[in-house]
Amino acid sequence: MPTDTLARALLAGDRGIAATLASKLLQPLNDNFVERPWGGRRMQSFKNGAAGAPAAPDAAKRFGECFEIAADDADAEARQYPSRIRLDDGSEVSLPALLEVHAEVLLGERFVRRHGRRFPLLPKTLDVAELLSVQGHPEGNTEVYVIIAADEGATLRLGFNADVDGADLAERCAAGRRTQQRLLDVCGADVPAPQLQNHLQPWFANRGARLDALEDALGAKLGKTRWNEAAALLRSLHALYWHVLDLMNAVPARPGAVINNSTPLRLLAGTGKPASAEVHALGNTEGREILALEIRRPGVTFRAWDNVRFPIRDVDVEAAIGALNLRRTAPEDYVVVPQPVAGRPGVKRSVVAEHFSIEHLEPTPLASVDVPPSQPHCLHALEGAVSVYATDGTLVGRLRQGDSAIVPIGVGAYRVAADAPAAAVVKVDMPVDG
């Protein structure tokens, strides 16, 4: 391409251009969207800059995720949806490729010694309008959800609300998976998987659902004998669907809430185990939509139970159950109230975890927020718009609602000034060895 001069030069090792990049915000393109069957309708309005902004032509698509910063080829999702950087001449370069060549210039040697030639987080914006699968993550991995917007009464499932027998739950989920496959076999070509999903998703989500609500739609296609078998399978799956959900806390997802998906410290005392993500199923059965910034590390997700979704997806019941805390928790274990940071006006801190810590920057038109020099980190604008200035007054970048950026090592201390009456930016730091 004739316009990729800067991209080619960077990938060929031009350290001068890389040093220039290291002195300003490194902003991935803000369009790394992924369609999901559970996705909602808020993503593009949020990404267009302001709540209620006119929807883009493709806003009818159900975007469930936007990968804000993805630069770790060892992770399957990050590798599939890598972030891209558009340079001043219009050329583009993938962020993983850029870091492979210039990690030391952009992130510094200390950062690279600790984390390698990658970005060690995989932050996403999530737009959840249906219930997601019941999941866990490998030991030591936690995640945080900063709720940007949500329908009134929205909740998500997080943590067990009673002590759970892991072997019993694993067997129930495995048996449910077999029952689900049998239901698909019984329906055969007469009711293919996508059509079955359309019929069953609202039926399962209704705790008091009756089989006669499905009989007209499915019975005529299956005939009496097959419908009778399907009905028995559906009764069993409906009971299991709600049994699994009822084992988990329903945590309110209110706009502005910070929800820390991490084993409560009181349950870790004396165990020697690290904090890990608890069992979770984002979203809710009522279809109350949630828009959230998710902060997490790259890594696998273990799916224990998929809430009877069709087409049938793979599950790893043993790995999921084996990774989870099976002891009782409560909703208040997970909701974190950000606290002001002494001596730093406009700054609050919410979560300090092993692999990242989160601050909330709240500049106003009358008072900017000063950020001291630190190792590379990322910024996520959740409301309004801000300008970021180096200590000498040089503009190093602008962020509007829905934008994210890496702050490279060359930026140093900076000041965040509000360009709108209200502005909110999440700052996420990662540990670096001394």
Coordinates of C-alpha atoms in Angstrom, one line a residue:
M1 CA 0.0 0.0 0.0
P2 CA 1.4 3.4 -0.9
T3 CA 0.3 5.0 2.4
D4 CA 2.0 2.4 4.7
T5 CA 5.4 4.1 4.9
L6 CA 5.4 4.6 8.6
A7 CA 4.0 1.1 9.3
R8 CA 6.7 -0.4 7.1
A9 CA 9.4 1.7 8.7
L10 CA 8.3 0.7 12.2
L11 CA 8.2 -3.0 11.5
A12 CA 11.6 -2.7 9.9
G13 CA 12.9 -1.4 13.2
D14 CA 12.9 2.4 12.9
R15 CA 13.5 3.4 16.6
G16 CA 13.1 7.1 15.9
I17 CA 9.5 6.7 14.9
A18 CA 8.9 4.3 17.8
A19 CA 10.4 6.9 20.2
T20 CA 7.9 9.5 18.9
L21 CA 5.1 7.0 19.5
A22 CA 6.3 6.4 23.0
S23 CA 5.9 10.1 23.9
K24 CA 2.1 10.2 23.3
L25 CA -1.0 8.1 23.9
L26 CA -1.0 4.8 21.9
Q27 CA -4.7 4.5 20.8
P28 CA -6.0 1.4 19.2
L29 CA -8.8 1.8 16.6
N30 CA -12.1 2.0 18.4
D31 CA -13.9 -0.6 16.2
N32 CA -12.7 -4.0 17.3
F33 CA -16.3 -5.3 17.6
V34 CA -17.4 -8.9 17.9
E35 CA -21.0 -10.0 17.2
R36 CA -22.4 -12.3 19.9
P37 CA -25.9 -13.9 20.1
W38 CA -26.2 -12.5 23.6
G39 CA -25.1 -9.0 22.6
G40 CA -27.2 -5.9 23.1
R41 CA -27.9 -2.6 21.3
R42 CA -25.9 0.0 23.3
M43 CA -22.4 -0.6 22.1
Q44 CA -22.3 1.6 19.1
S45 CA -24.2 4.5 20.7
F46 CA -21.6 4.4 23.5
K47 CA -18.7 4.2 21.1
N48 CA -20.1 7.0 19.0
G49 CA -19.2 9.3 21.8
A50 CA -22.3 10.1 23.9
A51 CA -25.2 8.2 25.3
G52 CA -28.1 8.5 23.0
A53 CA -25.9 9.4 20.0
P54 CA -27.5 8.5 16.6
A55 CA -26.9 4.8 15.8
A56 CA -24.6 3.9 13.0
P57 CA -26.0 2.0 10.0
D58 CA -24.9 -1.4 11.3
A59 CA -26.2 -0.7 14.8
A60 CA -28.8 -3.4 14.3
K61 CA -26.0 -6.0 14.7
R62 CA -25.7 -7.5 18.2
F63 CA -22.2 -6.5 19.2
G64 CA -21.5 -8.2 22.5
E65 CA -17.8 -7.3 22.9
C66 CA -15.3 -4.7 21.8
F67 CA -11.7 -5.6 22.4
E68 CA -10.2 -2.4 23.7
I69 CA -6.5 -3.5 23.9
A70 CA -5.5 -6.9 22.5
A71 CA -1.9 -7.6 22.1
D72 CA -1.0 -11.1 23.2
D73 CA -0.7 -13.8 20.6
A74 CA -0.5 -16.5 23.2
D75 CA -4.2 -15.9 23.9
A76 CA -6.6 -17.3 21.4
E77 CA -9.1 -14.3 21.6
A78 CA -6.4 -11.7 21.6
R79 CA -4.8 -13.4 18.6
Q80 CA -8.1 -13.5 16.7
Y81 CA -9.0 -9.9 17.5
P82 CA -5.7 -8.0 17.6
S83 CA -5.7 -4.2 18.2
R84 CA -4.6 -2.0 15.3
I85 CA -2.9 1.4 15.5
R86 CA -3.4 4.0 12.8
L87 CA -0.4 6.2 12.2
D88 CA -0.1 9.8 11.2
D89 CA 0.2 9.0 7.5
G90 CA -2.9 6.8 7.6
S91 CA -1.1 3.5 7.5
E92 CA -1.9 0.9 10.1
V93 CA 0.0 -1.6 12.1
S94 CA -1.2 -4.4 14.5
L95 CA -0.3 -3.8 18.1
P96 CA 1.2 -7.2 18.7
A97 CA 3.5 -6.8 15.7
L98 CA 4.5 -3.3 16.9
L99 CA 5.3 -4.6 20.4
E100 CA 7.2 -7.5 19.0
V101 CA 9.7 -5.0 17.4
H102 CA 9.5 -2.1 19.7
A103 CA 8.4 -3.3 23.2
E104 CA 11.4 -1.9 25.0
V105 CA 11.0 1.6 23.4
L106 CA 7.3 1.8 24.0
L107 CA 7.0 0.0 27.3
G108 CA 10.5 0.1 28.8
E109 CA 12.9 -2.7 29.7
R110 CA 11.5 -3.2 33.3
F111 CA 8.0 -3.8 31.9
V112 CA 9.3 -6.2 29.2
R113 CA 11.3 -8.2 31.8
R114 CA 8.1 -8.7 33.8
H115 CA 5.5 -9.2 31.1
G116 CA 7.3 -9.9 27.9
R117 CA 6.7 -8.3 24.5
R118 CA 3.0 -8.1 24.9
F119 CA 0.3 -6.2 26.7
P120 CA -0.6 -8.3 29.8
L121 CA -4.3 -7.4 30.0
L122 CA -7.3 -8.0 27.7
P123 CA -9.8 -5.2 28.6
K124 CA -13.1 -5.3 26.8
T125 CA -16.3 -3.4 26.6
L126 CA -19.2 -5.9 27.1
D127 CA -22.8 -5.3 26.0
V128 CA -24.8 -8.1 27.6
A129 CA -28.6 -8.5 26.8
E130 CA -29.0 -12.2 27.6
L131 CA -27.7 -14.7 30.1
L132 CA -24.1 -15.9 29.4
S133 CA -22.8 -19.3 30.2
V134 CA -21.7 -20.4 33.7
Q135 CA -17.9 -19.9 33.7
G136 CA -14.7 -20.1 35.7
H137 CA -11.1 -19.1 35.0
P138 CA -7.7 -20.6 35.9
E139 CA -6.5 -20.1 39.5
G140 CA -5.1 -16.7 40.1
N141 CA -7.0 -14.9 37.4
T142 CA -9.6 -12.3 38.6
E143 CA -11.6 -9.8 36.7
V144 CA -13.5 -6.6 37.3
Y145 CA -16.6 -5.2 35.8
V146 CA -17.1 -1.4 35.8
I147 CA -20.8 -0.9 35.0
I148 CA -21.2 1.9 32.4
A149 CA -24.9 1.6 31.8
A150 CA -27.7 -0.8 32.7
D151 CA -31.4 -1.2 32.6
E152 CA -33.3 -0.7 35.8
G153 CA -33.1 -3.8 38.0
A154 CA -30.3 -5.5 36.0
T155 CA -28.3 -8.2 37.8
L156 CA -25.5 -10.6 37.0
R157 CA -24.8 -14.0 38.7
L158 CA -21.6 -14.1 40.7
G159 CA -20.3 -16.5 43.4
F160 CA -22.1 -19.4 45.0
N161 CA -24.7 -18.4 47.6
A162 CA -24.3 -21.6 49.6
D163 CA -21.6 -24.2 50.0
V164 CA -21.6 -26.4 46.9
D165 CA -20.7 -30.1 46.4
G166 CA -18.4 -29.8 43.4
A167 CA -18.7 -33.4 42.4
D168 CA -22.5 -33.3 42.5
L169 CA -22.6 -30.0 40.5
A170 CA -20.1 -31.4 37.9
E171 CA -22.2 -34.6 37.4
R172 CA -25.5 -32.6 37.1
C173 CA -23.9 -30.3 34.5
A174 CA -22.4 -33.2 32.6
A175 CA -25.8 -35.1 32.7
G176 CA -27.5 -31.9 31.5
R177 CA -25.1 -31.7 28.6
R178 CA -26.0 -35.3 27.6
T179 CA -29.7 -34.5 28.0
Q180 CA -29.4 -31.5 25.8
Q181 CA -27.7 -33.6 23.1
R182 CA -30.5 -36.1 23.3
L183 CA -33.1 -33.3 22.8
L184 CA -31.3 -32.2 19.7
D185 CA -31.3 -35.8 18.4
V186 CA -35.0 -36.2 19.1
C187 CA -35.8 -32.9 17.2
G188 CA -33.5 -33.9 14.3
A189 CA -33.9 -32.0 11.0
D190 CA -37.5 -31.1 11.8
V191 CA -36.4 -28.5 14.4
P192 CA -32.8 -27.5 13.6
A193 CA -30.6 -26.0 16.4
P194 CA -31.1 -22.2 15.5
Q195 CA -34.8 -22.7 15.4
L196 CA -34.8 -24.7 18.6
Q197 CA -32.8 -21.9 20.3
N198 CA -35.4 -19.3 19.2
H199 CA -38.2 -21.3 20.8
L200 CA -36.4 -22.3 24.0
Q201 CA -34.4 -19.3 25.1
P202 CA -37.4 -17.3 26.4
W203 CA -39.0 -20.5 27.7
F204 CA -36.1 -21.5 29.8
A205 CA -35.7 -17.9 31.1
N206 CA -39.2 -18.1 32.5
R207 CA -39.1 -19.8 35.9
G208 CA -42.8 -20.7 35.7
A209 CA -42.8 -21.8 32.0
R210 CA -45.4 -24.5 31.1
L211 CA -44.8 -27.1 28.4
D212 CA -48.0 -26.3 26.6
A213 CA -46.4 -23.0 25.6
L214 CA -44.1 -25.1 23.4
E215 CA -46.4 -27.8 22.3
D216 CA -48.0 -25.9 19.5
A217 CA -44.6 -24.9 18.1
L218 CA -42.8 -28.2 18.5
G219 CA -45.4 -30.9 19.0
A220 CA -46.8 -30.6 15.5
K221 CA -43.4 -30.9 13.9
L222 CA -42.2 -33.9 16.1
G223 CA -45.4 -36.0 16.3
K224 CA -46.8 -37.4 19.5
T225 CA -44.1 -40.0 20.3
R226 CA -41.2 -37.7 19.8
W227 CA -42.9 -34.8 21.5
N228 CA -43.6 -36.8 24.6
E229 CA -39.9 -37.7 24.8
A230 CA -38.9 -34.1 24.1
A231 CA -41.2 -32.9 26.8
A232 CA -39.6 -35.1 29.4
L233 CA -36.2 -33.9 28.4
L234 CA -37.3 -30.3 28.5
R235 CA -38.7 -30.7 32.0
S236 CA -35.4 -32.1 33.2
L237 CA -33.4 -29.3 31.5
H238 CA -35.7 -26.6 32.8
A239 CA -35.2 -27.8 36.4
L240 CA -31.4 -27.9 36.0
Y241 CA -31.3 -24.5 34.3
W242 CA -32.9 -22.9 37.4
H243 CA -31.1 -25.1 39.9
V244 CA -27.7 -23.9 38.6
L245 CA -28.8 -20.2 38.5
D246 CA -30.3 -20.5 42.0
L247 CA -26.9 -21.6 43.4
M248 CA -25.4 -18.2 42.5
N249 CA -25.8 -14.7 43.9
A250 CA -27.7 -12.2 41.9
V251 CA -25.5 -9.1 42.1
P252 CA -27.1 -5.7 41.2
A253 CA -25.4 -4.1 38.2
R254 CA -26.1 -0.4 38.7
P255 CA -24.5 2.3 36.5
G256 CA -21.2 3.3 38.1
A257 CA -20.9 0.2 40.2
V258 CA -17.5 -1.6 40.4
I259 CA -17.9 -5.4 40.7
N260 CA -14.7 -7.3 41.7
N261 CA -14.9 -10.9 40.6
S262 CA -12.4 -12.3 43.1
T263 CA -12.5 -14.8 45.9
P264 CA -13.3 -12.9 49.1
L265 CA -10.2 -12.4 51.3
R266 CA -12.0 -14.0 54.3
L267 CA -12.1 -17.3 52.4
L268 CA -8.4 -17.2 51.5
A269 CA -7.0 -16.8 55.0
G270 CA -4.7 -19.6 55.8
T271 CA -5.2 -21.4 52.5
G272 CA -2.1 -20.2 50.7
K273 CA -4.2 -19.9 47.5
P274 CA -4.3 -16.8 45.3
A275 CA -7.5 -14.8 44.7
S276 CA -9.3 -16.2 41.7
A277 CA -12.4 -15.5 39.7
E278 CA -15.6 -16.9 41.2
V279 CA -18.3 -18.8 39.3
H280 CA -20.1 -16.3 37.1
A281 CA -22.8 -16.0 34.5
L282 CA -23.0 -12.4 33.2
G283 CA -26.4 -11.1 32.3
N284 CA -29.8 -12.1 33.6
T285 CA -32.9 -14.1 32.6
E286 CA -35.0 -10.9 32.3
G287 CA -33.0 -9.5 29.4
R288 CA -32.1 -6.4 31.3
E289 CA -29.1 -5.0 29.4
I290 CA -25.7 -4.3 30.9
L291 CA -22.9 -2.3 29.3
A292 CA -19.6 -2.7 31.2
L293 CA -15.9 -2.3 31.0
E294 CA -14.3 -5.7 31.8
I295 CA -10.7 -5.7 33.1
R296 CA -9.0 -9.1 33.0
R297 CA -5.8 -10.9 32.0
P298 CA -5.6 -12.9 28.8
G299 CA -6.3 -16.5 29.4
V300 CA -8.7 -19.4 28.9
T301 CA -12.4 -19.5 30.0
F302 CA -13.7 -22.7 31.4
R303 CA -17.4 -23.2 30.5
A304 CA -19.2 -25.4 33.0
W305 CA -22.8 -25.0 31.8
D306 CA -24.2 -23.1 28.8
N307 CA -27.8 -22.6 30.0
V308 CA -29.1 -25.0 27.4
R309 CA -28.0 -22.8 24.4
F310 CA -28.2 -24.2 20.9
P311 CA -26.2 -24.9 18.8
I312 CA -24.5 -26.9 21.5
R313 CA -21.1 -25.4 22.5
D314 CA -18.1 -27.2 24.1
V315 CA -18.0 -27.3 27.9
D316 CA -15.1 -28.3 30.2
V317 CA -17.0 -29.1 33.4
E318 CA -14.2 -30.7 35.3
A319 CA -11.8 -27.8 34.7
A320 CA -14.4 -25.2 35.4
I321 CA -15.6 -26.7 38.7
G322 CA -12.0 -27.5 39.7
A323 CA -11.0 -23.9 39.4
L324 CA -13.9 -22.5 41.5
N325 CA -14.3 -21.6 45.1
L326 CA -17.2 -23.7 46.3
R327 CA -17.9 -22.0 49.5
R328 CA -20.7 -19.6 50.2
T329 CA -20.4 -15.9 49.4
A330 CA -22.8 -12.9 49.3
P331 CA -23.4 -10.1 46.8
E332 CA -21.7 -7.5 49.1
D333 CA -18.4 -9.5 48.8
Y334 CA -18.1 -8.3 45.3
V335 CA -19.3 -4.7 45.1
V336 CA -16.5 -2.2 45.7
V337 CA -17.0 1.5 46.4
P338 CA -14.1 3.6 45.0
Q339 CA -12.4 5.6 47.7
P340 CA -10.6 9.0 47.3
V341 CA -6.8 8.9 47.2
A342 CA -5.2 11.2 49.7
G343 CA -3.3 14.1 48.2
R344 CA -4.6 13.4 44.7
P345 CA -7.8 15.5 44.0
G346 CA -10.1 13.9 41.4
V347 CA -8.7 10.4 41.9
K348 CA -10.4 7.4 43.5
R349 CA -9.1 3.9 43.8
S350 CA -11.3 0.8 43.8
V351 CA -9.5 -2.5 43.2
V352 CA -5.9 -3.5 44.0
A353 CA -5.4 -7.0 42.8
E354 CA -2.3 -9.1 42.2
H355 CA -2.1 -8.4 38.5
F356 CA -3.7 -5.0 38.2
S357 CA -5.0 -2.0 40.1
I358 CA -7.8 0.4 39.1
E359 CA -8.1 4.1 39.7
H360 CA -10.9 6.4 38.6
L361 CA -10.0 9.8 37.3
E362 CA -12.7 12.5 37.5
P363 CA -11.6 15.8 36.0
T364 CA -13.9 18.7 35.8
P365 CA -13.8 21.9 33.6
L366 CA -12.5 23.7 36.7
A367 CA -10.0 21.1 38.0
S368 CA -7.8 18.8 36.0
V369 CA -6.3 15.6 37.4
D370 CA -2.5 15.2 37.7
V371 CA -1.0 11.7 37.2
P372 CA 2.6 11.1 38.5
P373 CA 5.1 9.3 36.3
S374 CA 4.7 5.6 36.3
Q375 CA 5.2 2.4 34.3
P376 CA 3.0 1.9 31.2
H377 CA -0.7 1.5 31.9
C378 CA -4.0 1.9 30.1
L379 CA -6.8 4.5 30.1
H380 CA -10.4 3.9 29.3
A381 CA -12.8 6.9 28.8
L382 CA -16.3 6.0 30.1
E383 CA -17.9 9.4 30.0
G384 CA -17.3 12.7 28.3
A385 CA -14.0 13.7 26.7
V386 CA -10.6 14.6 28.0
S387 CA -7.3 16.0 26.7
V388 CA -4.0 14.6 28.1
Y389 CA -1.0 17.0 28.4
A390 CA 2.6 16.3 29.3
T391 CA 4.1 18.4 32.1
D392 CA 5.5 20.8 29.6
G393 CA 2.0 21.5 28.2
T394 CA 2.4 19.4 25.1
L395 CA -0.8 17.6 24.0
V396 CA -0.1 13.9 24.0
G397 CA -3.6 12.7 23.2
R398 CA -7.4 13.1 23.4
L399 CA -9.9 10.5 24.5
R400 CA -13.7 10.6 24.1
Q401 CA -16.3 8.3 25.5
G402 CA -15.6 4.8 24.5
D403 CA -11.9 5.3 23.6
S404 CA -9.0 3.4 25.2
A405 CA -5.2 4.0 25.1
I406 CA -1.9 2.7 26.4
V407 CA 0.2 5.3 28.1
P408 CA 3.8 4.4 26.9
I409 CA 6.9 4.8 29.0
G410 CA 7.9 8.0 27.3
V411 CA 4.9 10.0 28.4
G412 CA 5.9 10.3 32.1
A413 CA 3.8 12.5 34.3
Y414 CA 0.7 14.0 32.7
R415 CA -2.4 16.0 33.3
V416 CA -6.0 15.0 32.4
A417 CA -8.3 17.9 31.5
A418 CA -12.0 17.6 31.0
D419 CA -13.3 18.7 27.6
A420 CA -16.9 18.1 28.7
P421 CA -19.0 19.1 31.8
A422 CA -18.6 15.5 33.1
A423 CA -15.7 13.2 32.4
A424 CA -14.8 9.8 33.8
V425 CA -11.6 7.8 32.9
V426 CA -10.5 4.4 34.3
K427 CA -6.8 4.0 34.8
V428 CA -5.4 0.5 35.1
D429 CA -1.9 -0.2 36.3
M430 CA 0.1 -3.4 36.2
P431 CA 2.9 -4.4 38.6
V432 CA 6.5 -4.1 37.4
D433 CA 9.5 -5.6 39.2
G434 CA 11.9 -3.1 40.7

